[in-house]
Amino acid sequence: MNTDKPLGAALVAIGGAGILIAMQISVRTFNNDPGPKLFPIMACTILVICGLGLLFKRSHDPAAAISGPEWRRGITMAGLLVGYAAGLWLAGFHVATLIGTFAIYSVIAGRDRRSIPRGGIYAVLVTGIVHLVFRVALGAFLPHGILF
């Protein structure tokens, strides 16, 4: 079954809805600054463009079926992202990002290429760089969590 057309239609619908929702964000700014709605509109526009690309793409070869291990890996990744969001709420940015980054690395690397030291280094680097960029350079708020 070729899933390009339904996925393209879903991306166009989600992107269009996201643009409509983002257009309703209103914050007083100076000099016609678009404010906080600029990034969601840009991201949703990219979704619409990608969706249109999938809708209008000619498909000559049928797509290969997704195997069981690939489904499990995809569902695991989706679960990790939900767990990361819950971890941000419970434990805060630093703890959740360390654990979440290591867990995502483990799933992406797979059993054959997984290395605990390498995953730990990635987790510390990602957490540190995101902290430096958002908290130090941009002065943005990073969640503290309710437990810590």
Short mmCIF file of C-alpha atoms in Angstrom, two decimals:
data_model
loop_
_atom_site.label_atom_id
_atom_site.label_comp_id
_atom_site.label_asym_id
_atom_site.label_seq_id
_atom_site.Cartn_x
_atom_site.Cartn_y
_atom_site.Cartn_z
CA MET A 1 0.00 0.00 0.00
CA ASN A 2 1.38 3.40 -0.96
CA THR A 3 0.93 5.78 1.96
CA ASP A 4 2.40 8.88 0.29
CA LYS A 5 -0.94 10.39 -0.76
CA PRO A 6 -2.75 9.99 2.60
CA LEU A 7 0.34 11.24 4.45
CA GLY A 8 0.58 14.22 2.11
CA ALA A 9 -3.08 15.08 2.67
CA ALA A 10 -2.65 14.77 6.44
CA LEU A 11 0.41 17.03 6.40
CA VAL A 12 -1.44 19.67 4.38
CA ALA A 13 -4.41 19.51 6.76
CA ILE A 14 -2.28 19.66 9.93
CA GLY A 15 -0.08 22.41 8.51
CA GLY A 16 -3.07 24.45 7.37
CA ALA A 17 -4.77 24.09 10.75
CA GLY A 18 -1.54 25.05 12.48
CA ILE A 19 -1.22 28.19 10.36
CA LEU A 20 -4.81 29.19 11.16
CA ILE A 21 -4.24 28.65 14.88
CA ALA A 22 -0.92 30.51 14.86
CA MET A 23 -2.47 33.48 13.05
CA GLN A 24 -4.73 33.97 16.08
CA ILE A 25 -1.80 34.57 18.43
CA SER A 26 -1.78 38.26 19.25
CA VAL A 27 0.92 40.01 21.19
CA ARG A 28 1.65 43.71 21.10
CA THR A 29 4.96 44.31 19.37
CA PHE A 30 6.78 47.32 17.99
CA ASN A 31 7.56 48.09 14.34
CA ASN A 32 5.27 45.36 12.91
CA ASP A 33 7.36 42.61 14.50
CA PRO A 34 5.52 39.31 13.89
CA GLY A 35 6.24 38.22 17.45
CA PRO A 36 5.80 34.65 18.69
CA LYS A 37 3.58 33.53 15.83
CA LEU A 38 6.37 33.65 13.23
CA PHE A 39 8.01 30.31 14.12
CA PRO A 40 4.78 28.23 14.20
CA ILE A 41 3.67 29.74 10.89
CA MET A 42 7.04 28.93 9.29
CA ALA A 43 7.02 25.37 10.66
CA CYS A 44 3.46 24.74 9.49
CA THR A 45 4.25 26.22 6.07
CA ILE A 46 7.06 23.68 5.73
CA LEU A 47 4.56 20.93 6.61
CA VAL A 48 2.18 22.16 3.91
CA ILE A 49 4.97 22.31 1.31
CA CYS A 50 6.13 18.78 2.17
CA GLY A 51 2.55 17.53 2.09
CA LEU A 52 1.96 19.08 -1.34
CA GLY A 53 5.18 17.49 -2.53
CA LEU A 54 3.91 14.07 -1.45
CA LEU A 55 0.48 14.67 -2.99
CA PHE A 56 1.84 15.64 -6.39
CA LYS A 57 4.70 13.14 -6.53
CA ARG A 58 4.36 10.46 -9.16
CA SER A 59 4.81 7.03 -7.69
CA HIS A 60 5.94 4.33 -10.10
CA ASP A 61 7.07 1.70 -7.64
CA PRO A 62 4.92 0.45 -4.79
CA ALA A 63 6.35 1.28 -1.40
CA ALA A 64 7.82 -1.54 0.61
CA ALA A 65 5.78 -2.68 3.58
CA ILE A 66 6.96 -1.58 7.00
CA SER A 67 8.28 -4.56 8.94
CA GLY A 68 7.49 -5.46 12.54
CA PRO A 69 10.80 -4.25 14.02
CA GLU A 70 10.41 -0.91 12.24
CA TRP A 71 6.91 -0.49 13.68
CA ARG A 72 8.18 -1.30 17.17
CA ARG A 73 11.03 1.17 16.80
CA GLY A 74 8.68 3.92 15.61
CA ILE A 75 6.21 3.30 18.42
CA THR A 76 9.08 3.27 20.92
CA MET A 77 10.32 6.64 19.60
CA ALA A 78 6.82 8.12 19.89
CA GLY A 79 6.55 6.78 23.44
CA LEU A 80 9.94 8.27 24.32
CA LEU A 81 8.81 11.69 23.11
CA VAL A 82 5.66 11.47 25.24
CA GLY A 83 7.81 10.31 28.15
CA TYR A 84 10.19 13.23 27.57
CA ALA A 85 7.30 15.68 27.72
CA ALA A 86 6.15 14.11 31.00
CA GLY A 87 9.74 14.15 32.26
CA LEU A 88 10.00 17.88 31.58
CA TRP A 89 6.92 18.41 33.71
CA LEU A 90 8.03 16.09 36.52
CA ALA A 91 11.82 16.30 36.70
CA GLY A 92 12.68 19.44 34.75
CA PHE A 93 14.77 20.16 31.69
CA HIS A 94 18.20 18.92 32.75
CA VAL A 95 17.21 15.50 34.11
CA ALA A 96 14.61 14.81 31.40
CA THR A 97 16.94 15.85 28.58
CA LEU A 98 19.82 13.74 29.86
CA ILE A 99 17.65 10.65 30.16
CA GLY A 100 15.61 11.36 27.02
CA THR A 101 18.64 11.97 24.82
CA PHE A 102 20.32 8.78 26.03
CA ALA A 103 17.12 6.79 25.45
CA ILE A 104 16.61 8.18 21.95
CA TYR A 105 20.26 7.49 21.11
CA SER A 106 19.80 3.90 22.29
CA VAL A 107 16.79 3.35 20.06
CA ILE A 108 18.40 4.97 17.02
CA ALA A 109 21.71 3.11 17.43
CA GLY A 110 20.09 -0.28 17.93
CA ARG A 111 21.52 -3.21 19.83
CA ASP A 112 24.47 -3.77 17.53
CA ARG A 113 25.92 -0.24 17.58
CA ARG A 114 24.83 0.95 21.02
CA SER A 115 27.62 2.19 23.30
CA ILE A 116 26.84 3.40 26.81
CA PRO A 117 29.81 5.81 27.04
CA ARG A 118 29.04 7.29 23.63
CA GLY A 119 25.35 7.68 24.55
CA GLY A 120 26.30 9.38 27.81
CA ILE A 121 28.60 11.79 26.01
CA TYR A 122 25.85 12.62 23.50
CA ALA A 123 23.34 13.17 26.29
CA VAL A 124 25.65 15.51 28.23
CA LEU A 125 26.63 17.43 25.08
CA VAL A 126 23.05 17.89 23.88
CA THR A 127 21.86 18.98 27.32
CA GLY A 128 24.77 21.37 27.76
CA ILE A 129 24.51 22.93 24.32
CA VAL A 130 20.75 23.42 24.54
CA HIS A 131 21.18 24.93 28.03
CA LEU A 132 23.88 27.32 26.76
CA VAL A 133 21.92 28.40 23.70
CA PHE A 134 18.50 28.82 25.27
CA ARG A 135 19.18 29.72 28.89
CA VAL A 136 22.48 31.58 28.72
CA ALA A 137 22.50 33.14 25.23
CA LEU A 138 18.79 33.74 24.73
CA GLY A 139 17.69 34.04 28.36
CA ALA A 140 14.77 31.67 27.80
CA PHE A 141 13.02 29.78 30.57
CA LEU A 142 13.77 26.06 30.85
CA PRO A 143 11.31 23.95 32.87
CA HIS A 144 12.30 23.10 36.44
CA GLY A 145 9.81 20.31 37.10
CA ILE A 146 7.62 19.72 40.12
CA LEU A 147 9.83 17.10 41.80
CA PHE A 148 13.15 18.97 41.83
#
